[in-house]
Amino acid sequence: QMQLVESGGGLVQPGGSLRLSCAASGSIFRLYAMGWYRQAPGKQRDLVARITTRGSTNYADSVKGRFTISRDNAKNTVYLQMNSLKPEDTAVYYCNAVRMRGTEEYDYWGQGTQVTVSS
């Protein structure tokens, strides 16, 4: 069906930056939105940022002003530019894609990429 491949995670010092990429392939018809979620140990998976195919965005309050989500529709790729990183940003970041058919939603997930913010 749909495959999502993330890249760009790693270890960074507080205040540093990382850029995550997620490329979608396969059955990408009727793609509605793509986004990033993150899950820290012992915590639930929470939305970080989301963008629709037409460009509408949504951010978690904790990352507003620091993270920017963008997309290249021609490449079916979504990016997450993360600036001013904090230790509390440490988590596994998962790419998410949503296809819609009528009232049905279909969610797809990448394998996750580790982001560690530490001095």
JSON list of C-alpha atoms in Angstrom, two decimals:
[
{"chain": "A", "resi": 1, "resn": "GLN", "atom": "CA", "xyz": [0.00, 0.00, 0.00]},
{"chain": "A", "resi": 2, "resn": "MET", "atom": "CA", "xyz": [1.63, 3.20, 1.17]},
{"chain": "A", "resi": 3, "resn": "GLN", "atom": "CA", "xyz": [5.16, 3.33, 2.45]},
{"chain": "A", "resi": 4, "resn": "LEU", "atom": "CA", "xyz": [6.67, 6.12, 4.50]},
{"chain": "A", "resi": 5, "resn": "VAL", "atom": "CA", "xyz": [10.40, 6.47, 4.93]},
{"chain": "A", "resi": 6, "resn": "GLU", "atom": "CA", "xyz": [11.81, 8.92, 7.45]},
{"chain": "A", "resi": 7, "resn": "SER", "atom": "CA", "xyz": [15.29, 10.30, 7.64]},
{"chain": "A", "resi": 8, "resn": "GLY", "atom": "CA", "xyz": [17.21, 13.03, 9.42]},
{"chain": "A", "resi": 9, "resn": "GLY", "atom": "CA", "xyz": [17.05, 12.00, 13.04]},
{"chain": "A", "resi": 10, "resn": "GLY", "atom": "CA", "xyz": [20.06, 11.91, 15.28]},
{"chain": "A", "resi": 11, "resn": "LEU", "atom": "CA", "xyz": [21.81, 13.41, 18.26]},
{"chain": "A", "resi": 12, "resn": "VAL", "atom": "CA", "xyz": [21.94, 17.16, 18.65]},
{"chain": "A", "resi": 13, "resn": "GLN", "atom": "CA", "xyz": [22.85, 19.56, 21.43]},
{"chain": "A", "resi": 14, "resn": "PRO", "atom": "CA", "xyz": [20.26, 21.81, 23.05]},
{"chain": "A", "resi": 15, "resn": "GLY", "atom": "CA", "xyz": [19.66, 24.84, 20.88]},
{"chain": "A", "resi": 16, "resn": "GLY", "atom": "CA", "xyz": [20.65, 22.97, 17.76]},
{"chain": "A", "resi": 17, "resn": "SER", "atom": "CA", "xyz": [18.64, 22.08, 14.70]},
{"chain": "A", "resi": 18, "resn": "LEU", "atom": "CA", "xyz": [17.60, 19.02, 12.77]},
{"chain": "A", "resi": 19, "resn": "ARG", "atom": "CA", "xyz": [15.56, 18.53, 9.65]},
{"chain": "A", "resi": 20, "resn": "LEU", "atom": "CA", "xyz": [13.43, 15.44, 9.28]},
{"chain": "A", "resi": 21, "resn": "SER", "atom": "CA", "xyz": [12.22, 14.19, 5.94]},
{"chain": "A", "resi": 22, "resn": "CYS", "atom": "CA", "xyz": [9.50, 11.72, 5.08]},
{"chain": "A", "resi": 23, "resn": "ALA", "atom": "CA", "xyz": [8.90, 10.43, 1.60]},
{"chain": "A", "resi": 24, "resn": "ALA", "atom": "CA", "xyz": [5.67, 8.67, 0.71]},
{"chain": "A", "resi": 25, "resn": "SER", "atom": "CA", "xyz": [5.46, 6.07, -2.00]},
{"chain": "A", "resi": 26, "resn": "GLY", "atom": "CA", "xyz": [3.14, 3.35, -3.19]},
{"chain": "A", "resi": 27, "resn": "SER", "atom": "CA", "xyz": [-0.60, 3.88, -3.02]},
{"chain": "A", "resi": 28, "resn": "ILE", "atom": "CA", "xyz": [-0.60, 7.61, -2.40]},
{"chain": "A", "resi": 29, "resn": "PHE", "atom": "CA", "xyz": [-3.82, 8.43, -4.20]},
{"chain": "A", "resi": 30, "resn": "ARG", "atom": "CA", "xyz": [-6.26, 10.64, -2.31]},
{"chain": "A", "resi": 31, "resn": "LEU", "atom": "CA", "xyz": [-3.55, 11.73, 0.08]},
{"chain": "A", "resi": 32, "resn": "TYR", "atom": "CA", "xyz": [-5.07, 14.31, 2.39]},
{"chain": "A", "resi": 33, "resn": "ALA", "atom": "CA", "xyz": [-2.45, 15.16, 4.96]},
{"chain": "A", "resi": 34, "resn": "MET", "atom": "CA", "xyz": [0.95, 14.27, 6.28]},
{"chain": "A", "resi": 35, "resn": "GLY", "atom": "CA", "xyz": [2.42, 15.01, 9.63]},
{"chain": "A", "resi": 36, "resn": "TRP", "atom": "CA", "xyz": [4.78, 14.20, 12.41]},
{"chain": "A", "resi": 37, "resn": "TYR", "atom": "CA", "xyz": [4.06, 12.62, 15.75]},
{"chain": "A", "resi": 38, "resn": "ARG", "atom": "CA", "xyz": [6.46, 11.86, 18.54]},
{"chain": "A", "resi": 39, "resn": "GLN", "atom": "CA", "xyz": [6.58, 9.46, 21.43]},
{"chain": "A", "resi": 40, "resn": "ALA", "atom": "CA", "xyz": [8.92, 9.70, 24.37]},
{"chain": "A", "resi": 41, "resn": "PRO", "atom": "CA", "xyz": [9.53, 6.74, 26.68]},
{"chain": "A", "resi": 42, "resn": "GLY", "atom": "CA", "xyz": [6.53, 6.17, 28.91]},
{"chain": "A", "resi": 43, "resn": "LYS", "atom": "CA", "xyz": [4.47, 8.76, 27.06]},
{"chain": "A", "resi": 44, "resn": "GLN", "atom": "CA", "xyz": [1.71, 8.60, 24.50]},
{"chain": "A", "resi": 45, "resn": "ARG", "atom": "CA", "xyz": [2.22, 9.41, 20.87]},
{"chain": "A", "resi": 46, "resn": "ASP", "atom": "CA", "xyz": [1.33, 13.05, 20.31]},
{"chain": "A", "resi": 47, "resn": "LEU", "atom": "CA", "xyz": [0.93, 15.25, 17.29]},
{"chain": "A", "resi": 48, "resn": "VAL", "atom": "CA", "xyz": [3.86, 17.53, 16.57]},
{"chain": "A", "resi": 49, "resn": "ALA", "atom": "CA", "xyz": [2.81, 19.10, 13.29]},
{"chain": "A", "resi": 50, "resn": "ARG", "atom": "CA", "xyz": [0.50, 18.36, 10.42]},
{"chain": "A", "resi": 51, "resn": "ILE", "atom": "CA", "xyz": [0.04, 19.74, 6.94]},
{"chain": "A", "resi": 52, "resn": "THR", "atom": "CA", "xyz": [-2.62, 19.10, 4.36]},
{"chain": "A", "resi": 53, "resn": "THR", "atom": "CA", "xyz": [-1.93, 18.70, 0.69]},
{"chain": "A", "resi": 54, "resn": "ARG", "atom": "CA", "xyz": [-3.22, 22.24, 0.19]},
{"chain": "A", "resi": 55, "resn": "GLY", "atom": "CA", "xyz": [-0.90, 23.66, 2.81]},
{"chain": "A", "resi": 56, "resn": "SER", "atom": "CA", "xyz": [-2.96, 24.12, 5.97]},
{"chain": "A", "resi": 57, "resn": "THR", "atom": "CA", "xyz": [-0.82, 23.52, 9.04]},
{"chain": "A", "resi": 58, "resn": "ASN", "atom": "CA", "xyz": [-1.34, 22.60, 12.66]},
{"chain": "A", "resi": 59, "resn": "TYR", "atom": "CA", "xyz": [1.28, 22.57, 15.42]},
{"chain": "A", "resi": 60, "resn": "ALA", "atom": "CA", "xyz": [1.48, 21.40, 18.96]},
{"chain": "A", "resi": 61, "resn": "ASP", "atom": "CA", "xyz": [1.75, 24.35, 21.33]},
{"chain": "A", "resi": 62, "resn": "SER", "atom": "CA", "xyz": [5.06, 23.07, 22.62]},
{"chain": "A", "resi": 63, "resn": "VAL", "atom": "CA", "xyz": [6.75, 23.45, 19.24]},
{"chain": "A", "resi": 64, "resn": "LYS", "atom": "CA", "xyz": [5.16, 26.59, 17.84]},
{"chain": "A", "resi": 65, "resn": "GLY", "atom": "CA", "xyz": [7.76, 29.10, 16.82]},
{"chain": "A", "resi": 66, "resn": "ARG", "atom": "CA", "xyz": [10.51, 26.48, 16.81]},
{"chain": "A", "resi": 67, "resn": "PHE", "atom": "CA", "xyz": [9.36, 23.81, 14.35]},
{"chain": "A", "resi": 68, "resn": "THR", "atom": "CA", "xyz": [8.19, 24.30, 10.80]},
{"chain": "A", "resi": 69, "resn": "ILE", "atom": "CA", "xyz": [6.45, 21.70, 8.70]},
{"chain": "A", "resi": 70, "resn": "SER", "atom": "CA", "xyz": [6.53, 21.93, 4.94]},
{"chain": "A", "resi": 71, "resn": "ARG", "atom": "CA", "xyz": [5.85, 19.72, 1.99]},
{"chain": "A", "resi": 72, "resn": "ASP", "atom": "CA", "xyz": [6.81, 19.14, -1.59]},
{"chain": "A", "resi": 73, "resn": "ASN", "atom": "CA", "xyz": [3.71, 17.75, -3.21]},
{"chain": "A", "resi": 74, "resn": "ALA", "atom": "CA", "xyz": [5.54, 16.89, -6.41]},
{"chain": "A", "resi": 75, "resn": "LYS", "atom": "CA", "xyz": [7.90, 14.67, -4.43]},
{"chain": "A", "resi": 76, "resn": "ASN", "atom": "CA", "xyz": [5.27, 13.44, -1.96]},
{"chain": "A", "resi": 77, "resn": "THR", "atom": "CA", "xyz": [7.62, 14.47, 0.79]},
{"chain": "A", "resi": 78, "resn": "VAL", "atom": "CA", "xyz": [7.04, 16.26, 4.07]},
{"chain": "A", "resi": 79, "resn": "TYR", "atom": "CA", "xyz": [9.72, 17.97, 6.13]},
{"chain": "A", "resi": 80, "resn": "LEU", "atom": "CA", "xyz": [10.03, 19.03, 9.71]},
{"chain": "A", "resi": 81, "resn": "GLN", "atom": "CA", "xyz": [12.56, 21.73, 10.41]},
{"chain": "A", "resi": 82, "resn": "MET", "atom": "CA", "xyz": [13.33, 21.69, 14.11]},
{"chain": "A", "resi": 83, "resn": "ASN", "atom": "CA", "xyz": [15.15, 24.66, 15.57]},
{"chain": "A", "resi": 84, "resn": "SER", "atom": "CA", "xyz": [16.05, 25.64, 19.11]},
{"chain": "A", "resi": 85, "resn": "LEU", "atom": "CA", "xyz": [15.79, 22.03, 20.17]},
{"chain": "A", "resi": 86, "resn": "LYS", "atom": "CA", "xyz": [15.27, 21.24, 23.82]},
{"chain": "A", "resi": 87, "resn": "PRO", "atom": "CA", "xyz": [15.95, 18.06, 25.78]},
{"chain": "A", "resi": 88, "resn": "GLU", "atom": "CA", "xyz": [12.20, 17.60, 26.13]},
{"chain": "A", "resi": 89, "resn": "ASP", "atom": "CA", "xyz": [12.02, 17.23, 22.36]},
{"chain": "A", "resi": 90, "resn": "THR", "atom": "CA", "xyz": [13.79, 13.90, 22.70]},
{"chain": "A", "resi": 91, "resn": "ALA", "atom": "CA", "xyz": [11.52, 11.22, 21.29]},
{"chain": "A", "resi": 92, "resn": "VAL", "atom": "CA", "xyz": [10.96, 8.86, 18.44]},
{"chain": "A", "resi": 93, "resn": "TYR", "atom": "CA", "xyz": [9.42, 10.87, 15.64]},
{"chain": "A", "resi": 94, "resn": "TYR", "atom": "CA", "xyz": [6.95, 9.14, 13.36]},
{"chain": "A", "resi": 95, "resn": "CYS", "atom": "CA", "xyz": [5.79, 10.25, 9.98]},
{"chain": "A", "resi": 96, "resn": "ASN", "atom": "CA", "xyz": [2.07, 9.95, 9.40]},
{"chain": "A", "resi": 97, "resn": "ALA", "atom": "CA", "xyz": [0.03, 10.08, 6.23]},
{"chain": "A", "resi": 98, "resn": "VAL", "atom": "CA", "xyz": [-3.73, 10.12, 5.82]},
{"chain": "A", "resi": 99, "resn": "ARG", "atom": "CA", "xyz": [-5.71, 9.06, 2.80]},
{"chain": "A", "resi": 100, "resn": "MET", "atom": "CA", "xyz": [-9.40, 9.79, 2.61]},
{"chain": "A", "resi": 101, "resn": "ARG", "atom": "CA", "xyz": [-12.13, 8.05, 0.67]},
{"chain": "A", "resi": 102, "resn": "GLY", "atom": "CA", "xyz": [-15.54, 9.46, 1.40]},
{"chain": "A", "resi": 103, "resn": "THR", "atom": "CA", "xyz": [-15.88, 9.41, 5.17]},
{"chain": "A", "resi": 104, "resn": "GLU", "atom": "CA", "xyz": [-13.16, 6.82, 5.63]},
{"chain": "A", "resi": 105, "resn": "GLU", "atom": "CA", "xyz": [-9.70, 7.70, 6.86]},
{"chain": "A", "resi": 106, "resn": "TYR", "atom": "CA", "xyz": [-6.68, 5.53, 6.27]},
{"chain": "A", "resi": 107, "resn": "ASP", "atom": "CA", "xyz": [-3.62, 6.13, 8.40]},
{"chain": "A", "resi": 108, "resn": "TYR", "atom": "CA", "xyz": [-0.10, 5.07, 7.57]},
{"chain": "A", "resi": 109, "resn": "TRP", "atom": "CA", "xyz": [3.02, 5.29, 9.67]},
{"chain": "A", "resi": 110, "resn": "GLY", "atom": "CA", "xyz": [6.71, 5.31, 9.11]},
{"chain": "A", "resi": 111, "resn": "GLN", "atom": "CA", "xyz": [9.11, 3.25, 11.15]},
{"chain": "A", "resi": 112, "resn": "GLY", "atom": "CA", "xyz": [10.15, 6.19, 13.30]},
{"chain": "A", "resi": 113, "resn": "THR", "atom": "CA", "xyz": [13.40, 8.04, 13.67]},
{"chain": "A", "resi": 114, "resn": "GLN", "atom": "CA", "xyz": [15.11, 8.81, 16.96]},
{"chain": "A", "resi": 115, "resn": "VAL", "atom": "CA", "xyz": [15.77, 12.41, 17.90]},
{"chain": "A", "resi": 116, "resn": "THR", "atom": "CA", "xyz": [17.93, 12.91, 20.96]},
{"chain": "A", "resi": 117, "resn": "VAL", "atom": "CA", "xyz": [18.65, 16.37, 22.34]},
{"chain": "A", "resi": 118, "resn": "SER", "atom": "CA", "xyz": [21.40, 16.24, 24.91]},
{"chain": "A", "resi": 119, "resn": "SER", "atom": "CA", "xyz": [24.59, 18.00, 25.87]}
]
